[in-house]
Amino acid sequence: ATLDQSAQLATPALPALDPLEHSIGEMAPKAMKAMKSMKAAGKVLSKSGLAEEIATATELKKKDVVGVLDSLASVATAQVKKVGKVTIPGLFMIKTRVKPATKAGKREVFGKVVMVKAKPAKTVVKGYCVAALKKSV
């Protein structure tokens, strides 16, 4: 036997273990369990479903509630355009933010130098949960 063959005989063959494969395998049941509990909680309300729930709670007609939701959306949109901020008490706040323009040039992304085009400034709309809602969940 040559030196190469004796070295192969001396070292037992171990299965290659991928550390990423093991961590995913262990985490998968937890993620699946969380997804099942989210699905079990119920479906997301659509606009008509929300209107129906509000109508039964307030003893109003569904048509009236749909009108209120439409007007709320139009008022909130106008307010955000005009002032840049609107708050629905007890639920959420919508703000606008101006992202500054970026210059063209070279940037290092993941260790590689990449040419980047210039981008104009733009307004971004962001929604935030109100503190009272955070505490209740």
Short mmCIF file of C-alpha atoms in Angstrom, two decimals, residues 15-91:
data_model
loop_
_atom_site.label_atom_id
_atom_site.label_comp_id
_atom_site.label_asym_id
_atom_site.label_seq_id
_atom_site.Cartn_x
_atom_site.Cartn_y
_atom_site.Cartn_z
CA PRO A 15 -20.46 12.41 7.24
CA ALA A 16 -20.16 16.04 6.20
CA LEU A 17 -22.18 18.18 8.60
CA ASP A 18 -23.47 21.48 7.38
CA PRO A 19 -24.06 23.77 10.40
CA LEU A 20 -26.67 25.80 8.48
CA GLU A 21 -28.64 22.67 7.63
CA HIS A 22 -28.87 21.64 11.28
CA SER A 23 -29.98 25.06 12.53
CA ILE A 24 -32.74 25.27 9.89
CA GLY A 25 -33.88 21.76 10.70
CA GLU A 26 -34.21 22.63 14.36
CA MET A 27 -35.92 25.96 13.77
CA ALA A 28 -38.40 24.75 11.14
CA PRO A 29 -40.90 23.19 13.58
CA LYS A 30 -41.01 26.39 15.63
CA ALA A 31 -41.63 28.52 12.54
CA MET A 32 -44.29 26.11 11.30
CA LYS A 33 -46.00 26.19 14.70
CA ALA A 34 -46.06 29.99 14.66
CA MET A 35 -47.52 30.05 11.15
CA LYS A 36 -50.25 27.58 12.16
CA SER A 37 -51.19 29.67 15.20
CA MET A 38 -51.37 32.78 13.03
CA LYS A 39 -53.67 31.01 10.56
CA ALA A 40 -55.79 29.64 13.40
CA ALA A 41 -56.33 33.17 14.71
CA GLY A 42 -58.63 33.94 11.77
CA LYS A 43 -58.71 35.65 8.42
CA VAL A 44 -57.85 39.32 7.90
CA LEU A 45 -60.91 41.53 7.64
CA SER A 46 -61.64 43.04 4.24
CA LYS A 47 -63.21 46.47 3.86
CA SER A 48 -66.72 45.00 3.67
CA GLY A 49 -66.00 42.68 6.61
CA LEU A 50 -64.75 45.60 8.68
CA ALA A 51 -67.80 47.65 7.71
CA GLU A 52 -70.08 44.78 8.73
CA GLU A 53 -68.37 44.41 12.13
CA ILE A 54 -68.62 48.15 12.81
CA ALA A 55 -72.25 48.21 11.64
CA THR A 56 -73.24 45.44 14.06
CA ALA A 57 -71.32 47.05 16.93
CA THR A 58 -72.78 50.55 16.39
CA GLU A 59 -76.24 49.55 15.09
CA LEU A 60 -75.73 51.55 11.88
CA LYS A 61 -76.42 50.44 8.33
CA LYS A 62 -73.50 48.83 6.51
CA LYS A 63 -73.88 51.37 3.68
CA ASP A 64 -73.43 54.26 6.13
CA VAL A 65 -70.32 52.66 7.65
CA VAL A 66 -68.79 52.13 4.17
CA GLY A 67 -69.41 55.83 3.48
CA VAL A 68 -67.67 56.76 6.74
CA LEU A 69 -64.66 54.55 5.89
CA ASP A 70 -64.40 56.10 2.42
CA SER A 71 -64.57 59.62 3.82
CA LEU A 72 -61.99 58.72 6.49
CA ALA A 73 -59.62 57.50 3.77
CA SER A 74 -60.08 60.66 1.67
CA VAL A 75 -59.69 63.01 4.66
CA ALA A 76 -56.56 61.15 5.86
CA THR A 77 -55.07 61.24 2.33
CA ALA A 78 -55.71 64.98 2.00
CA GLN A 79 -54.26 65.62 5.47
CA VAL A 80 -51.09 63.63 4.76
CA LYS A 81 -50.58 65.50 1.48
CA LYS A 82 -51.20 68.88 3.11
CA VAL A 83 -49.53 68.57 6.54
CA GLY A 84 -47.44 65.41 6.24
CA LYS A 85 -48.95 63.69 9.26
CA VAL A 86 -52.31 62.24 10.35
CA THR A 87 -53.28 60.27 13.45
CA ILE A 88 -56.28 57.98 13.85
CA PRO A 89 -56.69 58.05 17.65
CA GLY A 90 -56.15 54.68 19.29
CA LEU A 91 -54.89 53.00 16.09
#
